[in-house]
């Protein structure tokens, strides 16, 4: 969280909204690719679904896992032009490796992102440290280890027998976790009640990434009231670098 990785006039930055997240809450990250050396055209596929972005997590036992979507992607290449000093911003869910929990136990995890920004150039981010602590609510922590729940959160819809667990998660005190569950349950009224909450914007942008998931009224409803940086995440449109407050370390 303290340094940025640079390559070929572009920087890839990885930020975590919180340095410590209990296992009964969904963890998210934010990724930016910034044009620091002049104008550049980069891949617009800054999300986990389409394959240009990868996020690796090294656990306390040294095992390396990769944050993934449970289903394969088949999408055409997309690009976006960044003017000098602009960046593309995205949120990503740190939920699963396939359909298995990405964080199987409490401990310190090192998180790093790689992005195929343009042909022949892959950027590597700074390494961020995320501490996963024991869940304050054991039942919710168990829910987030359930395969149907994991797939429902990432698919933004109820899969299998996940509905009871999603209902519990929808009442989480953590705004991002609650928003993720409410997306899956199609409880858009509850999302709209969380007006301009950056944690809600982050969750919606991560689970309904622009470009990868097409037009979605749920994302548009949040974007209409979000702060400029959150609008950039929700829309997939570039934003001028340095125009918003930094994410908390």
mmCIF file of C-alpha atoms in Angstrom:
data_model
loop_
_atom_site.group_PDB
_atom_site.id
_atom_site.type_symbol
_atom_site.label_atom_id
_atom_site.label_comp_id
_atom_site.label_asym_id
_atom_site.label_seq_id
_atom_site.Cartn_x
_atom_site.Cartn_y
_atom_site.Cartn_z
ATOM 1 C CA UNK A 1 0.000 0.000 0.000
ATOM 2 C CA UNK A 2 3.019 2.277 0.245
ATOM 3 C CA UNK A 3 4.528 1.971 -3.217
ATOM 4 C CA UNK A 4 3.472 1.757 -6.854
ATOM 5 C CA UNK A 5 4.955 -0.497 -9.518
ATOM 6 C CA UNK A 6 5.932 1.256 -12.738
ATOM 7 C CA UNK A 7 6.443 -0.036 -16.253
ATOM 8 C CA UNK A 8 6.539 1.613 -19.692
ATOM 9 C CA UNK A 9 4.881 4.870 -18.664
ATOM 10 C CA UNK A 10 2.109 3.076 -16.801
ATOM 11 C CA UNK A 11 1.642 2.308 -13.117
ATOM 12 C CA UNK A 12 -0.478 -0.444 -11.613
ATOM 13 C CA UNK A 13 -1.606 0.319 -8.079
ATOM 14 C CA UNK A 14 -3.272 -1.988 -5.610
ATOM 15 C CA UNK A 15 -5.064 -0.563 -2.576
ATOM 16 C CA UNK A 16 -7.053 -2.164 0.208
ATOM 17 C CA UNK A 17 -9.905 -0.283 1.885
ATOM 18 C CA UNK A 18 -8.921 -1.862 5.208
ATOM 19 C CA UNK A 19 -5.734 -3.508 6.412
ATOM 20 C CA UNK A 20 -7.652 -6.027 8.539
ATOM 21 C CA UNK A 21 -10.934 -7.748 7.661
ATOM 22 C CA UNK A 22 -12.677 -10.436 9.767
ATOM 23 C CA UNK A 23 -13.530 -13.676 8.012
ATOM 24 C CA UNK A 24 -17.255 -12.997 8.415
ATOM 25 C CA UNK A 25 -16.966 -10.084 5.973
ATOM 26 C CA UNK A 26 -16.268 -9.930 2.252
ATOM 27 C CA UNK A 27 -12.890 -8.410 1.384
ATOM 28 C CA UNK A 28 -12.441 -6.114 -1.599
ATOM 29 C CA UNK A 29 -9.467 -4.470 -3.285
ATOM 30 C CA UNK A 30 -9.127 -1.500 -5.612
ATOM 31 C CA UNK A 31 -6.853 -1.530 -8.652
ATOM 32 C CA UNK A 32 -5.751 1.399 -10.801
ATOM 33 C CA UNK A 33 -3.738 1.634 -13.995
ATOM 34 C CA UNK A 34 -2.399 5.168 -14.446
ATOM 35 C CA UNK A 35 -0.765 6.848 -17.442
ATOM 36 C CA UNK A 36 2.210 8.533 -15.791
ATOM 37 C CA UNK A 37 4.503 8.869 -18.817
ATOM 38 C CA UNK A 38 2.148 10.297 -21.438
ATOM 39 C CA UNK A 39 -1.013 9.207 -23.191
ATOM 40 C CA UNK A 40 -1.537 5.457 -23.551
ATOM 41 C CA UNK A 41 -4.137 2.984 -24.768
ATOM 42 C CA UNK A 42 -4.665 0.095 -22.368
ATOM 43 C CA UNK A 43 -6.960 -2.865 -21.965
ATOM 44 C CA UNK A 44 -10.349 -1.880 -20.575
ATOM 45 C CA UNK A 45 -10.726 -5.368 -19.067
ATOM 46 C CA UNK A 46 -9.623 -4.355 -15.580
ATOM 47 C CA UNK A 47 -11.624 -7.069 -13.833
ATOM 48 C CA UNK A 48 -11.245 -10.682 -12.748
ATOM 49 C CA UNK A 49 -13.892 -12.025 -15.138
ATOM 50 C CA UNK A 50 -12.172 -11.397 -18.475
ATOM 51 C CA UNK A 51 -8.687 -12.595 -17.607
ATOM 52 C CA UNK A 52 -6.444 -9.570 -18.181
ATOM 53 C CA UNK A 53 -6.275 -8.866 -14.432
ATOM 54 C CA UNK A 54 -4.944 -11.407 -11.955
ATOM 55 C CA UNK A 55 -4.748 -11.064 -8.181
ATOM 56 C CA UNK A 56 -2.532 -13.447 -6.238
ATOM 57 C CA UNK A 57 -2.688 -13.995 -2.497
ATOM 58 C CA UNK A 58 0.136 -15.574 -0.509
ATOM 59 C CA UNK A 59 -1.070 -17.045 2.772
ATOM 60 C CA UNK A 60 0.631 -17.431 6.144
ATOM 61 C CA UNK A 61 1.713 -20.940 5.138
ATOM 62 C CA UNK A 62 3.362 -19.657 1.949
ATOM 63 C CA UNK A 63 0.701 -21.096 -0.348
ATOM 64 C CA UNK A 64 -0.145 -18.901 -3.340
ATOM 65 C CA UNK A 65 -3.789 -18.701 -4.387
ATOM 66 C CA UNK A 66 -5.371 -16.718 -7.192
ATOM 67 C CA UNK A 67 -8.601 -14.768 -6.851
ATOM 68 C CA UNK A 68 -10.838 -16.019 -9.642
ATOM 69 C CA UNK A 69 -14.393 -16.122 -10.941
ATOM 70 C CA UNK A 70 -16.076 -19.554 -10.806
ATOM 71 C CA UNK A 71 -16.867 -19.526 -14.530
ATOM 72 C CA UNK A 72 -14.659 -19.134 -17.621
ATOM 73 C CA UNK A 73 -14.839 -15.907 -19.598
ATOM 74 C CA UNK A 74 -15.142 -15.587 -23.362
ATOM 75 C CA UNK A 75 -15.007 -11.921 -24.283
ATOM 76 C CA UNK A 76 -13.588 -9.768 -27.031
ATOM 77 C CA UNK A 77 -10.659 -7.481 -26.417
ATOM 78 C CA UNK A 78 -11.606 -3.981 -25.290
ATOM 79 C CA UNK A 79 -9.363 -0.949 -24.859
ATOM 80 C CA UNK A 80 -9.558 2.548 -23.429
ATOM 81 C CA UNK A 81 -7.451 5.623 -24.196
ATOM 82 C CA UNK A 82 -5.856 7.316 -21.185
ATOM 83 C CA UNK A 83 -4.642 10.872 -21.515
ATOM 84 C CA UNK A 84 -1.466 11.762 -19.670
ATOM 85 C CA UNK A 85 -2.325 11.883 -15.980
ATOM 86 C CA UNK A 86 -5.483 9.796 -16.281
ATOM 87 C CA UNK A 87 -6.190 6.407 -14.734
ATOM 88 C CA UNK A 88 -8.626 3.541 -15.007
ATOM 89 C CA UNK A 89 -10.017 2.449 -11.642
ATOM 90 C CA UNK A 90 -11.679 -0.831 -10.667
ATOM 91 C CA UNK A 91 -12.839 -2.743 -7.628
ATOM 92 C CA UNK A 92 -12.308 -6.489 -7.310
ATOM 93 C CA UNK A 93 -13.785 -9.040 -4.899
ATOM 94 C CA UNK A 94 -11.308 -11.104 -2.887
ATOM 95 C CA UNK A 95 -13.696 -13.993 -2.399
ATOM 96 C CA UNK A 96 -12.687 -17.257 -3.995
ATOM 97 C CA UNK A 97 -10.194 -19.388 -5.863
ATOM 98 C CA UNK A 98 -12.596 -21.062 -8.228
ATOM 99 C CA UNK A 99 -15.402 -21.897 -5.827
ATOM 100 C CA UNK A 100 -13.161 -22.378 -2.787
ATOM 101 C CA UNK A 101 -12.591 -19.649 -0.176
ATOM 102 C CA UNK A 102 -9.600 -17.473 -1.011
ATOM 103 C CA UNK A 103 -8.815 -17.012 2.692
ATOM 104 C CA UNK A 104 -9.209 -20.394 4.415
ATOM 105 C CA UNK A 105 -7.978 -19.294 7.843
ATOM 106 C CA UNK A 106 -7.017 -16.228 9.894
ATOM 107 C CA UNK A 107 -3.573 -14.796 9.264
ATOM 108 C CA UNK A 108 -1.491 -12.387 7.216
ATOM 109 C CA UNK A 109 -1.933 -12.486 3.447
ATOM 110 C CA UNK A 110 0.205 -10.689 0.863
ATOM 111 C CA UNK A 111 -1.834 -9.466 -2.111
ATOM 112 C CA UNK A 112 -0.409 -8.471 -5.504
ATOM 113 C CA UNK A 113 -2.056 -7.737 -8.856
ATOM 114 C CA UNK A 114 -0.835 -8.276 -12.424
ATOM 115 C CA UNK A 115 -2.469 -6.693 -15.457
ATOM 116 C CA UNK A 116 -1.979 -7.340 -19.172
ATOM 117 C CA UNK A 117 -2.251 -3.644 -19.957
ATOM 118 C CA UNK A 118 -1.406 -3.894 -23.653
ATOM 119 C CA UNK A 119 0.187 -6.425 -26.019
ATOM 120 C CA UNK A 120 3.575 -7.457 -24.716
ATOM 121 C CA UNK A 121 3.308 -5.469 -21.488
ATOM 122 C CA UNK A 122 2.172 -6.882 -18.173
ATOM 123 C CA UNK A 123 2.270 -4.642 -15.116
ATOM 124 C CA UNK A 124 2.806 -5.813 -11.551
ATOM 125 C CA UNK A 125 1.451 -3.808 -8.632
ATOM 126 C CA UNK A 126 2.821 -3.032 -5.229
ATOM 127 C CA UNK A 127 2.219 -5.723 -2.601
ATOM 128 C CA UNK A 128 -0.519 -4.969 -0.090
ATOM 129 C CA UNK A 129 -0.910 -6.769 3.229
ATOM 130 C CA UNK A 130 -4.320 -7.970 4.349
ATOM 131 C CA UNK A 131 -4.817 -9.514 7.777
ATOM 132 C CA UNK A 132 -7.831 -11.800 8.036
ATOM 133 C CA UNK A 133 -8.957 -12.148 11.623
ATOM 134 C CA UNK A 134 -11.342 -14.688 13.097
ATOM 135 C CA UNK A 135 -14.922 -13.832 12.291
ATOM 136 C CA UNK A 136 -16.885 -11.950 14.902
ATOM 137 C CA UNK A 137 -19.940 -13.983 13.837
ATOM 138 C CA UNK A 138 -19.050 -17.656 13.357
ATOM 139 C CA UNK A 139 -22.257 -18.375 11.429
ATOM 140 C CA UNK A 140 -21.562 -15.656 8.868
ATOM 141 C CA UNK A 141 -17.959 -16.805 8.537
ATOM 142 C CA UNK A 142 -19.239 -20.314 7.801
ATOM 143 C CA UNK A 143 -21.688 -18.901 5.244
ATOM 144 C CA UNK A 144 -18.795 -17.285 3.367
ATOM 145 C CA UNK A 145 -17.105 -20.689 3.069
ATOM 146 C CA UNK A 146 -20.169 -22.245 1.410
ATOM 147 C CA UNK A 147 -19.808 -22.999 -2.312
ATOM 148 C CA UNK A 148 -23.347 -21.891 -3.224
ATOM 149 C CA UNK A 149 -22.891 -18.640 -1.313
ATOM 150 C CA UNK A 150 -19.553 -17.883 -2.970
ATOM 151 C CA UNK A 151 -21.008 -18.493 -6.416
ATOM 152 C CA UNK A 152 -24.118 -16.457 -5.609
ATOM 153 C CA UNK A 153 -22.069 -13.451 -4.481
ATOM 154 C CA UNK A 154 -19.875 -13.523 -7.569
ATOM 155 C CA UNK A 155 -22.809 -14.189 -9.873
ATOM 156 C CA UNK A 156 -24.969 -11.459 -8.288
ATOM 157 C CA UNK A 157 -27.875 -13.911 -8.072
ATOM 158 C CA UNK A 158 -29.080 -16.789 -5.911
ATOM 159 C CA UNK A 159 -27.505 -20.139 -6.767
ATOM 160 C CA UNK A 160 -28.478 -23.460 -5.225
ATOM 161 C CA UNK A 161 -29.462 -23.364 -1.565
ATOM 162 C CA UNK A 162 -27.701 -20.078 -0.768
ATOM 163 C CA UNK A 163 -30.734 -17.892 -0.069
ATOM 164 C CA UNK A 164 -30.949 -18.332 3.747
ATOM 165 C CA UNK A 165 -27.238 -17.551 4.123
ATOM 166 C CA UNK A 166 -27.519 -14.563 1.790
ATOM 167 C CA UNK A 167 -30.394 -13.224 3.882
ATOM 168 C CA UNK A 168 -28.154 -13.380 6.945
ATOM 169 C CA UNK A 169 -25.248 -11.735 5.135
ATOM 170 C CA UNK A 170 -27.572 -9.006 3.844
ATOM 171 C CA UNK A 171 -27.979 -7.851 7.438
ATOM 172 C CA UNK A 172 -24.230 -7.658 8.099
ATOM 173 C CA UNK A 173 -22.998 -4.546 9.880
ATOM 174 C CA UNK A 174 -20.374 -4.266 7.157
ATOM 175 C CA UNK A 175 -21.815 -2.213 4.292
ATOM 176 C CA UNK A 176 -19.817 -3.958 1.565
ATOM 177 C CA UNK A 177 -20.769 -7.443 2.710
ATOM 178 C CA UNK A 178 -24.419 -6.481 3.042
ATOM 179 C CA UNK A 179 -24.384 -4.886 -0.422
ATOM 180 C CA UNK A 180 -22.869 -8.001 -1.996
ATOM 181 C CA UNK A 181 -25.577 -10.194 -0.495
ATOM 182 C CA UNK A 182 -28.342 -7.759 -1.435
ATOM 183 C CA UNK A 183 -27.144 -7.750 -5.024
ATOM 184 C CA UNK A 184 -27.488 -11.524 -5.122
ATOM 185 C CA UNK A 185 -30.961 -11.272 -3.589
ATOM 186 C CA UNK A 186 -32.004 -8.464 -5.981
ATOM 187 C CA UNK A 187 -32.834 -6.263 -2.998
ATOM 188 C CA UNK A 188 -32.209 -3.045 -4.889
ATOM 189 C CA UNK A 189 -34.328 -0.995 -2.488
ATOM 190 C CA UNK A 190 -31.874 -1.780 0.301
ATOM 191 C CA UNK A 191 -28.946 -0.815 -1.920
ATOM 192 C CA UNK A 192 -30.531 2.493 -2.808
ATOM 193 C CA UNK A 193 -31.047 3.258 0.878
ATOM 194 C CA UNK A 194 -27.248 3.208 1.361
ATOM 195 C CA UNK A 195 -26.920 6.515 -0.470
ATOM 196 C CA UNK A 196 -23.391 7.333 -1.723
ATOM 197 C CA UNK A 197 -21.674 4.868 0.653
ATOM 198 C CA UNK A 198 -18.265 4.134 -0.910
ATOM 199 C CA UNK A 199 -18.327 0.572 0.454
ATOM 200 C CA UNK A 200 -21.579 -0.071 -1.401
ATOM 201 C CA UNK A 201 -20.227 1.491 -4.614
ATOM 202 C CA UNK A 202 -17.093 -0.648 -4.304
ATOM 203 C CA UNK A 203 -19.080 -3.864 -3.858
ATOM 204 C CA UNK A 204 -21.367 -3.139 -6.796
ATOM 205 C CA UNK A 205 -18.433 -2.189 -9.056
ATOM 206 C CA UNK A 206 -16.547 -5.333 -8.052
ATOM 207 C CA UNK A 207 -19.443 -7.735 -8.584
ATOM 208 C CA UNK A 208 -20.950 -6.017 -11.643
ATOM 209 C CA UNK A 209 -17.780 -4.768 -13.363
ATOM 210 C CA UNK A 210 -18.559 -2.401 -16.254
ATOM 211 C CA UNK A 211 -17.924 -3.820 -19.692
ATOM 212 C CA UNK A 212 -17.749 -7.388 -18.443
ATOM 213 C CA UNK A 213 -21.361 -7.573 -17.274
ATOM 214 C CA UNK A 214 -23.139 -5.279 -19.746
ATOM 215 C CA UNK A 215 -25.742 -2.696 -18.844
ATOM 216 C CA UNK A 216 -27.215 -3.200 -15.400
ATOM 217 C CA UNK A 217 -29.778 -0.980 -13.719
ATOM 218 C CA UNK A 218 -28.433 -1.844 -10.280
ATOM 219 C CA UNK A 219 -25.010 -0.449 -11.138
ATOM 220 C CA UNK A 220 -26.487 2.620 -12.825
ATOM 221 C CA UNK A 221 -28.661 3.392 -9.786
ATOM 222 C CA UNK A 222 -25.614 3.463 -7.523
ATOM 223 C CA UNK A 223 -23.512 5.462 -10.000
ATOM 224 C CA UNK A 224 -26.102 8.233 -10.165
ATOM 225 C CA UNK A 225 -25.364 9.163 -6.540
ATOM 226 C CA UNK A 226 -21.728 8.139 -6.095
ATOM 227 C CA UNK A 227 -18.606 10.248 -5.618
ATOM 228 C CA UNK A 228 -16.464 10.920 -8.754
ATOM 229 C CA UNK A 229 -13.927 8.165 -8.086
ATOM 230 C CA UNK A 230 -16.687 5.657 -7.382
ATOM 231 C CA UNK A 231 -18.454 6.714 -10.579
ATOM 232 C CA UNK A 232 -15.221 5.924 -12.445
ATOM 233 C CA UNK A 233 -15.194 2.413 -10.962
ATOM 234 C CA UNK A 234 -18.854 1.875 -11.781
ATOM 235 C CA UNK A 235 -18.663 3.253 -15.318
ATOM 236 C CA UNK A 236 -15.264 2.097 -16.535
ATOM 237 C CA UNK A 237 -14.453 5.622 -17.669
ATOM 238 C CA UNK A 238 -11.017 7.153 -16.969
ATOM 239 C CA UNK A 239 -10.580 9.748 -14.268
ATOM 240 C CA UNK A 240 -7.854 12.358 -13.788
ATOM 241 C CA UNK A 241 -5.129 11.149 -11.476
ATOM 242 C CA UNK A 242 -4.879 12.699 -8.011
ATOM 243 C CA UNK A 243 -8.378 14.190 -7.968
ATOM 244 C CA UNK A 244 -9.706 12.179 -5.056
ATOM 245 C CA UNK A 245 -8.736 11.307 -1.517
ATOM 246 C CA UNK A 246 -6.536 8.264 -1.079
ATOM 247 C CA UNK A 247 -8.021 5.004 0.076
ATOM 248 C CA UNK A 248 -7.348 4.360 3.747
ATOM 249 C CA UNK A 249 -4.420 2.072 4.520
#
